[in-house]
Amino acid sequence: MSYRITTDSTCDLPEEFYRERDITFVPLSLEFNGGQYQDGFDEKLTAKTFYDGLRNGGVASTTQVNPSEFTAFVEPYLAAGEDVLHLAFSSGLSGTYASCEVAAADLREKYPDRTLIVVDSLAASMGEGLMLYYVDENRKKGLSIEENAQWLEENKLHLCHWFTVDDLMFLHRGGRVSKTSAIFGSLLGIKPVMHVDNEGHLIVMAKARGRNGSLEALVDHMEKTGGPDIKNQMIFISHGDSLEDAEKLKEMIRRRLGCEKFLINTIGAVIGSHSGPGTIALFFMGSER
């Protein structure tokens, strides 16, 4: 039996990815420089305008999906007779997953003949996007909705997120580092190397000196946990309006590990509000997070 795959906008994937796979997402929203926007492909706020605005001192605040928004998004599919597997933004970073589950409980009562499964991805940005890629591949291979959800639960803690930021002040605003650490780290050219842990939280794992040092550290972690099949994997890289460095990371990985399959895309406005311009993030499947 066929079923629909849905997610939310924080996957940070290109528009053609969703269109080619007939996958839809519910957008988170944000307020930026006095305007109200939806995350995703809001033509009123391009990636360049957003990141230039952040560089010039703009401040963004983000809002999770609420139960009524999720209901309005997913109910038409259930009403049309479709089952739905929904991959949600990490519960360690947002209340969106909890909102989806609240709405889903009511929808399951209203549509008892339909199957609606909501999975906490424990992932963010193109880490969540990479999980979505595998979910779609599994559907193409014939996995049922229940089998696909089970695959997610069994494999999501093997989804590795490693990233570095260019400006520590954005992490300070998000409560990830102290103001003192942000100021002195910036003065000394320190670039934190972070990952998303098993609870879906952002954790500072190491500190590198300079941009190249931080990119090398990302590849080091990939080499350590990627496993013997890493060169055959699909590798996702996201960036905060820093395509040149994303391409540099890609070439580092290609030279050292032999990987050939990559997807690179810009970090969306909701995630970018907290990570800032210049963020570089790397996603792959590994032995552990």
PDB file of C-alpha atoms in Angstrom:
ATOM      1  CA  MET A   1       0.000   0.000   0.000  1.00  0.00           C
ATOM      2  CA  SER A   2       1.312   3.441  -0.907  1.00  0.00           C
ATOM      3  CA  TYR A   3       1.582   6.245   1.632  1.00  0.00           C
ATOM      4  CA  ARG A   4       2.600   9.866   1.780  1.00  0.00           C
ATOM      5  CA  ILE A   5       5.820  11.140   3.349  1.00  0.00           C
ATOM      6  CA  THR A   6       5.731  14.571   4.964  1.00  0.00           C
ATOM      7  CA  THR A   7       8.137  16.615   7.057  1.00  0.00           C
ATOM      8  CA  ASP A   8       8.771  20.188   8.141  1.00  0.00           C
ATOM      9  CA  SER A   9      10.775  23.010   6.602  1.00  0.00           C
ATOM     10  CA  THR A  10      13.873  22.549   8.774  1.00  0.00           C
ATOM     11  CA  CYS A  11      15.187  19.798   6.461  1.00  0.00           C
ATOM     12  CA  ASP A  12      16.805  22.651   4.442  1.00  0.00           C
ATOM     13  CA  LEU A  13      16.546  20.753   1.170  1.00  0.00           C
ATOM     14  CA  PRO A  14      16.239  22.307  -2.308  1.00  0.00           C
ATOM     15  CA  GLU A  15      12.791  22.771  -3.766  1.00  0.00           C
ATOM     16  CA  GLU A  16      13.370  20.247  -6.542  1.00  0.00           C
ATOM     17  CA  PHE A  17      14.058  17.500  -3.978  1.00  0.00           C
ATOM     18  CA  TYR A  18      10.489  17.773  -2.674  1.00  0.00           C
ATOM     19  CA  ARG A  19       8.954  18.209  -6.095  1.00  0.00           C
ATOM     20  CA  GLU A  20      10.684  15.183  -7.658  1.00  0.00           C
ATOM     21  CA  ARG A  21       9.684  12.938  -4.733  1.00  0.00           C
ATOM     22  CA  ASP A  22       6.194  14.343  -4.128  1.00  0.00           C
ATOM     23  CA  ILE A  23       7.072  15.148  -0.495  1.00  0.00           C
ATOM     24  CA  THR A  24       5.469  18.096   1.275  1.00  0.00           C
ATOM     25  CA  PHE A  25       6.430  20.002   4.397  1.00  0.00           C
ATOM     26  CA  VAL A  26       4.766  22.161   7.022  1.00  0.00           C
ATOM     27  CA  PRO A  27       6.696  25.420   7.470  1.00  0.00           C
ATOM     28  CA  LEU A  28       7.963  26.868  10.713  1.00  0.00           C
ATOM     29  CA  SER A  29       7.787  30.657  10.839  1.00  0.00           C
ATOM     30  CA  LEU A  30      10.018  33.531  11.855  1.00  0.00           C
ATOM     31  CA  GLU A  31      10.053  37.243  12.498  1.00  0.00           C
ATOM     32  CA  PHE A  32      12.969  39.106  10.960  1.00  0.00           C
ATOM     33  CA  ASN A  33      13.611  42.836  10.898  1.00  0.00           C
ATOM     34  CA  GLY A  34       9.946  43.582  11.521  1.00  0.00           C
ATOM     35  CA  GLY A  35       8.595  41.193   8.898  1.00  0.00           C
ATOM     36  CA  GLN A  36       6.763  37.874   9.277  1.00  0.00           C
ATOM     37  CA  TYR A  37       7.914  35.002   7.074  1.00  0.00           C
ATOM     38  CA  GLN A  38       7.479  31.287   6.543  1.00  0.00           C
ATOM     39  CA  ASP A  39      10.521  29.035   6.484  1.00  0.00           C
ATOM     40  CA  GLY A  40      11.135  27.206   3.238  1.00  0.00           C
ATOM     41  CA  PHE A  41      10.705  28.966  -0.070  1.00  0.00           C
ATOM     42  CA  ASP A  42       9.219  32.308   0.947  1.00  0.00           C
ATOM     43  CA  GLU A  43       9.934  34.565  -2.029  1.00  0.00           C
ATOM     44  CA  LYS A  44       9.732  37.610   0.230  1.00  0.00           C
ATOM     45  CA  LEU A  45      12.900  36.523   2.050  1.00  0.00           C
ATOM     46  CA  THR A  46      15.681  35.109  -0.103  1.00  0.00           C
ATOM     47  CA  ALA A  47      18.679  33.385   1.477  1.00  0.00           C
ATOM     48  CA  LYS A  48      20.987  36.213   0.378  1.00  0.00           C
ATOM     49  CA  THR A  49      18.725  38.892   1.851  1.00  0.00           C
ATOM     50  CA  PHE A  50      18.384  36.954   5.084  1.00  0.00           C
ATOM     51  CA  TYR A  51      22.084  36.291   5.644  1.00  0.00           C
ATOM     52  CA  ASP A  52      23.124  39.787   4.598  1.00  0.00           C
ATOM     53  CA  GLY A  53      20.560  41.077   7.085  1.00  0.00           C
ATOM     54  CA  LEU A  54      22.085  38.962   9.865  1.00  0.00           C
ATOM     55  CA  ARG A  55      25.568  40.218   8.984  1.00  0.00           C
ATOM     56  CA  ASN A  56      24.289  43.780   9.289  1.00  0.00           C
ATOM     57  CA  GLY A  57      22.901  43.222  12.777  1.00  0.00           C
ATOM     58  CA  GLY A  58      19.441  41.905  12.007  1.00  0.00           C
ATOM     59  CA  VAL A  59      17.793  39.726  14.639  1.00  0.00           C
ATOM     60  CA  ALA A  60      15.439  36.820  13.914  1.00  0.00           C
ATOM     61  CA  SER A  61      13.056  34.973  16.219  1.00  0.00           C
ATOM     62  CA  THR A  62      11.516  31.654  15.253  1.00  0.00           C
ATOM     63  CA  THR A  63       8.212  29.936  16.019  1.00  0.00           C
ATOM     64  CA  GLN A  64       7.470  26.221  16.140  1.00  0.00           C
ATOM     65  CA  VAL A  65       4.597  24.544  14.326  1.00  0.00           C
ATOM     66  CA  ASN A  66       1.520  24.465  16.593  1.00  0.00           C
ATOM     67  CA  PRO A  67      -1.097  21.672  16.701  1.00  0.00           C
ATOM     68  CA  SER A  68      -3.665  23.547  14.628  1.00  0.00           C
ATOM     69  CA  GLU A  69      -1.110  24.266  11.893  1.00  0.00           C
ATOM     70  CA  PHE A  70      -0.116  20.604  11.727  1.00  0.00           C
ATOM     71  CA  THR A  71      -3.775  19.552  11.616  1.00  0.00           C
ATOM     72  CA  ALA A  72      -4.489  21.945   8.734  1.00  0.00           C
ATOM     73  CA  PHE A  73      -1.422  20.621   6.914  1.00  0.00           C
ATOM     74  CA  VAL A  74      -1.918  16.878   7.237  1.00  0.00           C
ATOM     75  CA  GLU A  75      -5.707  16.399   7.522  1.00  0.00           C
ATOM     76  CA  PRO A  76      -6.414  16.838   3.786  1.00  0.00           C
ATOM     77  CA  TYR A  77      -4.230  13.806   3.035  1.00  0.00           C
ATOM     78  CA  LEU A  78      -6.040  11.657   5.600  1.00  0.00           C
ATOM     79  CA  ALA A  79      -9.418  12.871   4.345  1.00  0.00           C
ATOM     80  CA  ALA A  80      -8.389  11.872   0.809  1.00  0.00           C
ATOM     81  CA  GLY A  81      -7.656   8.339   2.007  1.00  0.00           C
ATOM     82  CA  GLU A  82      -3.862   8.548   2.308  1.00  0.00           C
ATOM     83  CA  ASP A  83      -1.732   7.203   5.139  1.00  0.00           C
ATOM     84  CA  VAL A  84       1.028   9.555   6.319  1.00  0.00           C
ATOM     85  CA  LEU A  85       4.537   9.098   7.697  1.00  0.00           C
ATOM     86  CA  HIS A  86       5.743  12.420   9.117  1.00  0.00           C
ATOM     87  CA  LEU A  87       9.383  13.121   9.980  1.00  0.00           C
ATOM     88  CA  ALA A  88       9.621  15.900  12.567  1.00  0.00           C
ATOM     89  CA  PHE A  89      12.304  18.384  13.636  1.00  0.00           C
ATOM     90  CA  SER A  90      14.343  17.287  16.670  1.00  0.00           C
ATOM     91  CA  SER A  91      12.468  17.434  19.972  1.00  0.00           C
ATOM     92  CA  GLY A  92      15.772  18.504  21.518  1.00  0.00           C
ATOM     93  CA  LEU A  93      15.672  21.781  19.593  1.00  0.00           C
ATOM     94  CA  SER A  94      11.988  22.610  19.135  1.00  0.00           C
ATOM     95  CA  GLY A  95       8.510  21.877  20.435  1.00  0.00           C
ATOM     96  CA  THR A  96       7.359  21.112  16.886  1.00  0.00           C
ATOM     97  CA  TYR A  97       7.424  17.326  17.376  1.00  0.00           C
ATOM     98  CA  ALA A  98       5.302  17.603  20.530  1.00  0.00           C
ATOM     99  CA  SER A  99       2.778  19.786  18.678  1.00  0.00           C
ATOM    100  CA  CYS A 100       2.577  17.257  15.858  1.00  0.00           C
ATOM    101  CA  GLU A 101       1.917  14.419  18.295  1.00  0.00           C
ATOM    102  CA  VAL A 102      -0.837  16.380  20.053  1.00  0.00           C
ATOM    103  CA  ALA A 103      -2.562  16.984  16.721  1.00  0.00           C
ATOM    104  CA  ALA A 104      -1.920  13.431  15.520  1.00  0.00           C
ATOM    105  CA  ALA A 105      -3.681  11.934  18.541  1.00  0.00           C
ATOM    106  CA  ASP A 106      -6.880  13.788  17.625  1.00  0.00           C
ATOM    107  CA  LEU A 107      -6.534  12.981  13.941  1.00  0.00           C
ATOM    108  CA  ARG A 108      -6.142   9.258  14.629  1.00  0.00           C
ATOM    109  CA  GLU A 109      -9.475   9.302  16.469  1.00  0.00           C
ATOM    110  CA  LYS A 110     -11.130  11.238  13.654  1.00  0.00           C
ATOM    111  CA  TYR A 111      -9.714   8.954  10.930  1.00  0.00           C
ATOM    112  CA  PRO A 112      -9.532   5.503  12.553  1.00  0.00           C
ATOM    113  CA  ASP A 113      -9.098   3.752   9.205  1.00  0.00           C
ATOM    114  CA  ARG A 114      -5.985   5.768   8.338  1.00  0.00           C
ATOM    115  CA  THR A 115      -2.412   5.378   9.606  1.00  0.00           C
ATOM    116  CA  LEU A 116      -0.597   8.507  10.795  1.00  0.00           C
ATOM    117  CA  ILE A 117       2.903   8.031  12.213  1.00  0.00           C
ATOM    118  CA  VAL A 118       4.995  10.924  13.529  1.00  0.00           C
ATOM    119  CA  VAL A 119       8.701  10.224  14.111  1.00  0.00           C
ATOM    120  CA  ASP A 120      11.023  12.453  16.130  1.00  0.00           C
ATOM    121  CA  SER A 121      14.053  12.695  13.840  1.00  0.00           C
ATOM    122  CA  LEU A 122      16.346  13.921  16.646  1.00  0.00           C
ATOM    123  CA  ALA A 123      17.939  15.749  13.723  1.00  0.00           C
ATOM    124  CA  ALA A 124      18.219  19.225  12.258  1.00  0.00           C
ATOM    125  CA  SER A 125      18.869  20.936   8.935  1.00  0.00           C
ATOM    126  CA  MET A 126      20.129  18.559   6.257  1.00  0.00           C
ATOM    127  CA  GLY A 127      20.627  15.905   8.929  1.00  0.00           C
ATOM    128  CA  GLU A 128      16.856  15.725   9.057  1.00  0.00           C
ATOM    129  CA  GLY A 129      17.013  16.029   5.280  1.00  0.00           C
ATOM    130  CA  LEU A 130      19.313  13.022   4.975  1.00  0.00           C
ATOM    131  CA  MET A 131      16.887  10.970   7.061  1.00  0.00           C
ATOM    132  CA  LEU A 132      14.150  12.076   4.667  1.00  0.00           C
ATOM    133  CA  TYR A 133      16.273  10.957   1.710  1.00  0.00           C
ATOM    134  CA  TYR A 134      16.617   7.467   3.193  1.00  0.00           C
ATOM    135  CA  VAL A 135      12.915   7.298   4.054  1.00  0.00           C
ATOM    136  CA  ASP A 136      12.054   8.036   0.437  1.00  0.00           C
ATOM    137  CA  GLU A 137      14.584   5.457  -0.792  1.00  0.00           C
ATOM    138  CA  ASN A 138      13.022   2.901   1.564  1.00  0.00           C
ATOM    139  CA  ARG A 139       9.555   3.651   0.206  1.00  0.00           C
ATOM    140  CA  LYS A 140      10.846   3.095  -3.345  1.00  0.00           C
ATOM    141  CA  LYS A 141      12.226  -0.285  -2.227  1.00  0.00           C
ATOM    142  CA  GLY A 142       8.756  -1.298  -1.050  1.00  0.00           C
ATOM    143  CA  LEU A 143       8.978  -0.834   2.727  1.00  0.00           C
ATOM    144  CA  SER A 144       5.548  -0.393   4.293  1.00  0.00           C
ATOM    145  CA  ILE A 145       4.783   2.686   6.368  1.00  0.00           C
ATOM    146  CA  GLU A 146       5.275   0.683   9.570  1.00  0.00           C
ATOM    147  CA  GLU A 147       8.550  -0.838   8.337  1.00  0.00           C
ATOM    148  CA  ASN A 148       9.838   2.572   7.294  1.00  0.00           C
ATOM    149  CA  ALA A 149       8.987   4.098  10.680  1.00  0.00           C
ATOM    150  CA  GLN A 150      10.750   1.195  12.376  1.00  0.00           C
ATOM    151  CA  TRP A 151      13.811   1.733  10.175  1.00  0.00           C
ATOM    152  CA  LEU A 152      13.891   5.358  11.300  1.00  0.00           C
ATOM    153  CA  GLU A 153      13.766   4.425  14.967  1.00  0.00           C
ATOM    154  CA  GLU A 154      16.535   1.856  14.515  1.00  0.00           C
ATOM    155  CA  ASN A 155      18.839   4.093  12.445  1.00  0.00           C
ATOM    156  CA  LYS A 156      18.343   7.709  13.487  1.00  0.00           C
ATOM    157  CA  LEU A 157      21.090   7.546  16.116  1.00  0.00           C
ATOM    158  CA  HIS A 158      23.526   6.590  13.356  1.00  0.00           C
ATOM    159  CA  LEU A 159      22.855   9.892  11.576  1.00  0.00           C
ATOM    160  CA  CYS A 160      25.954  12.013  12.222  1.00  0.00           C
ATOM    161  CA  HIS A 161      25.763  15.817  12.387  1.00  0.00           C
ATOM    162  CA  TRP A 162      29.051  17.717  12.529  1.00  0.00           C
ATOM    163  CA  PHE A 163      29.254  21.442  12.003  1.00  0.00           C
ATOM    164  CA  THR A 164      31.223  24.575  12.663  1.00  0.00           C
ATOM    165  CA  VAL A 165      30.181  28.219  12.850  1.00  0.00           C
ATOM    166  CA  ASP A 166      31.962  31.337  11.686  1.00  0.00           C
ATOM    167  CA  ASP A 167      30.626  33.743  14.325  1.00  0.00           C
ATOM    168  CA  LEU A 168      30.357  32.595  17.943  1.00  0.00           C
ATOM    169  CA  MET A 169      27.981  35.432  18.850  1.00  0.00           C
ATOM    170  CA  PHE A 170      25.078  33.616  17.181  1.00  0.00           C
ATOM    171  CA  LEU A 171      25.689  30.591  19.415  1.00  0.00           C
ATOM    172  CA  HIS A 172      25.809  32.934  22.393  1.00  0.00           C
ATOM    173  CA  ARG A 173      22.409  34.392  21.490  1.00  0.00           C
ATOM    174  CA  GLY A 174      21.060  30.843  21.370  1.00  0.00           C
ATOM    175  CA  GLY A 175      22.516  30.068  24.794  1.00  0.00           C
ATOM    176  CA  ARG A 176      25.149  27.623  23.489  1.00  0.00           C
ATOM    177  CA  VAL A 177      28.263  29.516  24.633  1.00  0.00           C
ATOM    178  CA  SER A 178      28.871  32.290  27.159  1.00  0.00           C
ATOM    179  CA  LYS A 179      29.371  35.879  26.031  1.00  0.00           C
ATOM    180  CA  THR A 180      32.943  35.811  27.338  1.00  0.00           C
ATOM    181  CA  SER A 181      33.739  32.654  25.369  1.00  0.00           C
ATOM    182  CA  ALA A 182      32.148  34.145  22.265  1.00  0.00           C
ATOM    183  CA  ILE A 183      34.158  37.379  22.500  1.00  0.00           C
ATOM    184  CA  PHE A 184      37.529  35.808  23.255  1.00  0.00           C
ATOM    185  CA  GLY A 185      36.964  32.931  20.843  1.00  0.00           C
ATOM    186  CA  SER A 186      36.216  35.389  18.065  1.00  0.00           C
ATOM    187  CA  LEU A 187      39.305  37.459  18.871  1.00  0.00           C
ATOM    188  CA  LEU A 188      41.509  34.347  18.828  1.00  0.00           C
ATOM    189  CA  GLY A 189      39.973  32.904  15.663  1.00  0.00           C
ATOM    190  CA  ILE A 190      38.563  29.893  17.528  1.00  0.00           C
ATOM    191  CA  LYS A 191      35.939  27.911  15.608  1.00  0.00           C
ATOM    192  CA  PRO A 192      33.868  25.446  17.647  1.00  0.00           C
ATOM    193  CA  VAL A 193      33.213  22.004  16.220  1.00  0.00           C
ATOM    194  CA  MET A 194      29.781  20.813  17.303  1.00  0.00           C
ATOM    195  CA  HIS A 195      27.422  17.930  16.773  1.00  0.00           C
ATOM    196  CA  VAL A 196      23.854  16.875  17.552  1.00  0.00           C
ATOM    197  CA  ASP A 197      23.808  14.292  20.355  1.00  0.00           C
ATOM    198  CA  ASN A 198      21.540  11.302  20.959  1.00  0.00           C
ATOM    199  CA  GLU A 199      18.890  13.523  22.554  1.00  0.00           C
ATOM    200  CA  GLY A 200      18.907  15.884  19.576  1.00  0.00           C
ATOM    201  CA  HIS A 201      20.732  18.735  21.359  1.00  0.00           C
ATOM    202  CA  LEU A 202      23.613  20.831  20.021  1.00  0.00           C
ATOM    203  CA  ILE A 203      26.857  20.060  21.843  1.00  0.00           C
ATOM    204  CA  VAL A 204      30.290  21.717  21.521  1.00  0.00           C
ATOM    205  CA  MET A 205      32.757  18.864  21.023  1.00  0.00           C
ATOM    206  CA  ALA A 206      36.047  20.579  20.170  1.00  0.00           C
ATOM    207  CA  LYS A 207      37.639  23.890  19.220  1.00  0.00           C
ATOM    208  CA  ALA A 208      39.725  24.432  16.121  1.00  0.00           C
ATOM    209  CA  ARG A 209      41.981  27.324  15.169  1.00  0.00           C
ATOM    210  CA  GLY A 210      40.850  29.016  11.969  1.00  0.00           C
ATOM    211  CA  ARG A 211      38.428  28.062   9.234  1.00  0.00           C
ATOM    212  CA  ASN A 212      40.557  25.435   7.534  1.00  0.00           C
ATOM    213  CA  GLY A 213      41.269  23.802  10.882  1.00  0.00           C
ATOM    214  CA  SER A 214      37.558  23.511  11.621  1.00  0.00           C
ATOM    215  CA  LEU A 215      36.820  22.008   8.185  1.00  0.00           C
ATOM    216  CA  GLU A 216      39.615  19.470   8.632  1.00  0.00           C
ATOM    217  CA  ALA A 217      38.132  18.575  12.021  1.00  0.00           C
ATOM    218  CA  LEU A 218      34.781  17.792  10.360  1.00  0.00           C
ATOM    219  CA  VAL A 219      36.502  15.377   7.986  1.00  0.00           C
ATOM    220  CA  ASP A 220      38.449  13.859  10.893  1.00  0.00           C
ATOM    221  CA  HIS A 221      35.202  12.999  12.672  1.00  0.00           C
ATOM    222  CA  MET A 222      33.753  11.602   9.474  1.00  0.00           C
ATOM    223  CA  GLU A 223      36.785   9.383   8.940  1.00  0.00           C
ATOM    224  CA  LYS A 224      36.561   8.149  12.532  1.00  0.00           C
ATOM    225  CA  THR A 225      32.891   7.134  12.560  1.00  0.00           C
ATOM    226  CA  GLY A 226      31.886   6.808   8.903  1.00  0.00           C
ATOM    227  CA  GLY A 227      32.718   3.125   8.590  1.00  0.00           C
ATOM    228  CA  PRO A 228      34.056   1.090   5.642  1.00  0.00           C
ATOM    229  CA  ASP A 229      31.119   1.960   3.366  1.00  0.00           C
ATOM    230  CA  ILE A 230      31.507   5.734   3.718  1.00  0.00           C
ATOM    231  CA  LYS A 231      32.780   6.240   0.159  1.00  0.00           C
ATOM    232  CA  ASN A 232      29.537   4.772  -1.228  1.00  0.00           C
ATOM    233  CA  GLN A 233      27.210   6.907   0.887  1.00  0.00           C
ATOM    234  CA  MET A 234      25.193   9.968  -0.019  1.00  0.00           C
ATOM    235  CA  ILE A 235      26.784  12.908   1.835  1.00  0.00           C
ATOM    236  CA  PHE A 236      24.836  16.086   2.644  1.00  0.00           C
ATOM    237  CA  ILE A 237      26.490  19.466   3.312  1.00  0.00           C
ATOM    238  CA  SER A 238      24.607  22.605   4.313  1.00  0.00           C
ATOM    239  CA  HIS A 239      25.966  26.133   4.614  1.00  0.00           C
ATOM    240  CA  GLY A 240      24.990  29.577   5.876  1.00  0.00           C
ATOM    241  CA  ASP A 241      25.581  31.534   2.650  1.00  0.00           C
ATOM    242  CA  SER A 242      29.112  30.120   2.412  1.00  0.00           C
ATOM    243  CA  LEU A 243      29.060  27.983  -0.728  1.00  0.00           C
ATOM    244  CA  GLU A 244      32.806  28.302  -1.369  1.00  0.00           C
ATOM    245  CA  ASP A 245      33.647  26.699   1.986  1.00  0.00           C
ATOM    246  CA  ALA A 246      30.987  24.021   1.462  1.00  0.00           C
ATOM    247  CA  GLU A 247      32.632  23.116  -1.849  1.00  0.00           C
ATOM    248  CA  LYS A 248      36.038  23.133  -0.143  1.00  0.00           C
ATOM    249  CA  LEU A 249      34.748  20.661   2.454  1.00  0.00           C
ATOM    250  CA  LYS A 250      33.356  18.484  -0.325  1.00  0.00           C
ATOM    251  CA  GLU A 251      36.779  18.332  -2.013  1.00  0.00           C
ATOM    252  CA  MET A 252      38.501  17.523   1.299  1.00  0.00           C
ATOM    253  CA  ILE A 253      36.125  14.576   1.767  1.00  0.00           C
ATOM    254  CA  ARG A 254      36.490  13.437  -1.831  1.00  0.00           C
ATOM    255  CA  ARG A 255      40.304  13.461  -1.622  1.00  0.00           C
ATOM    256  CA  ARG A 256      40.601  11.777   1.760  1.00  0.00           C
ATOM    257  CA  LEU A 257      37.669   9.323   1.780  1.00  0.00           C
ATOM    258  CA  GLY A 258      36.775   8.829  -1.873  1.00  0.00           C
ATOM    259  CA  CYS A 259      33.115   9.894  -1.566  1.00  0.00           C
ATOM    260  CA  GLU A 260      31.394  10.844  -4.816  1.00  0.00           C
ATOM    261  CA  LYS A 261      27.718  11.425  -3.993  1.00  0.00           C
ATOM    262  CA  PHE A 262      26.980  14.830  -2.475  1.00  0.00           C
ATOM    263  CA  LEU A 263      24.095  17.235  -2.056  1.00  0.00           C
ATOM    264  CA  ILE A 264      24.926  20.789  -1.000  1.00  0.00           C
ATOM    265  CA  ASN A 265      22.309  23.386  -0.045  1.00  0.00           C
ATOM    266  CA  THR A 266      21.835  26.591   1.927  1.00  0.00           C
ATOM    267  CA  ILE A 267      20.703  26.458   5.546  1.00  0.00           C
ATOM    268  CA  GLY A 268      17.162  27.827   5.817  1.00  0.00           C
ATOM    269  CA  ALA A 269      16.091  30.859   7.789  1.00  0.00           C
ATOM    270  CA  VAL A 270      14.849  29.065  10.915  1.00  0.00           C
ATOM    271  CA  ILE A 271      18.036  27.052  11.469  1.00  0.00           C
ATOM    272  CA  GLY A 272      20.169  29.936  10.182  1.00  0.00           C
ATOM    273  CA  SER A 273      18.653  32.286  12.755  1.00  0.00           C
ATOM    274  CA  HIS A 274      20.480  30.295  15.438  1.00  0.00           C
ATOM    275  CA  SER A 275      23.642  29.234  13.597  1.00  0.00           C
ATOM    276  CA  GLY A 276      24.372  32.437  11.688  1.00  0.00           C
ATOM    277  CA  PRO A 277      26.179  33.223   8.427  1.00  0.00           C
ATOM    278  CA  GLY A 278      29.159  31.092   7.528  1.00  0.00           C
ATOM    279  CA  THR A 279      27.991  27.904   9.220  1.00  0.00           C
ATOM    280  CA  ILE A 280      29.186  24.704   7.553  1.00  0.00           C
ATOM    281  CA  ALA A 281      27.468  21.405   8.433  1.00  0.00           C
ATOM    282  CA  LEU A 282      28.254  17.837   7.397  1.00  0.00           C
ATOM    283  CA  PHE A 283      25.853  14.868   7.516  1.00  0.00           C
ATOM    284  CA  PHE A 284      26.431  11.152   6.945  1.00  0.00           C
ATOM    285  CA  MET A 285      25.569   7.742   8.387  1.00  0.00           C
ATOM    286  CA  GLY A 286      28.071   6.390  10.892  1.00  0.00           C
ATOM    287  CA  SER A 287      28.689   3.812  13.579  1.00  0.00           C
ATOM    288  CA  GLU A 288      27.529   6.330  16.201  1.00  0.00           C
ATOM    289  CA  ARG A 289      26.657   9.992  16.448  1.00  0.00           C
TER     290      ARG A 289
END
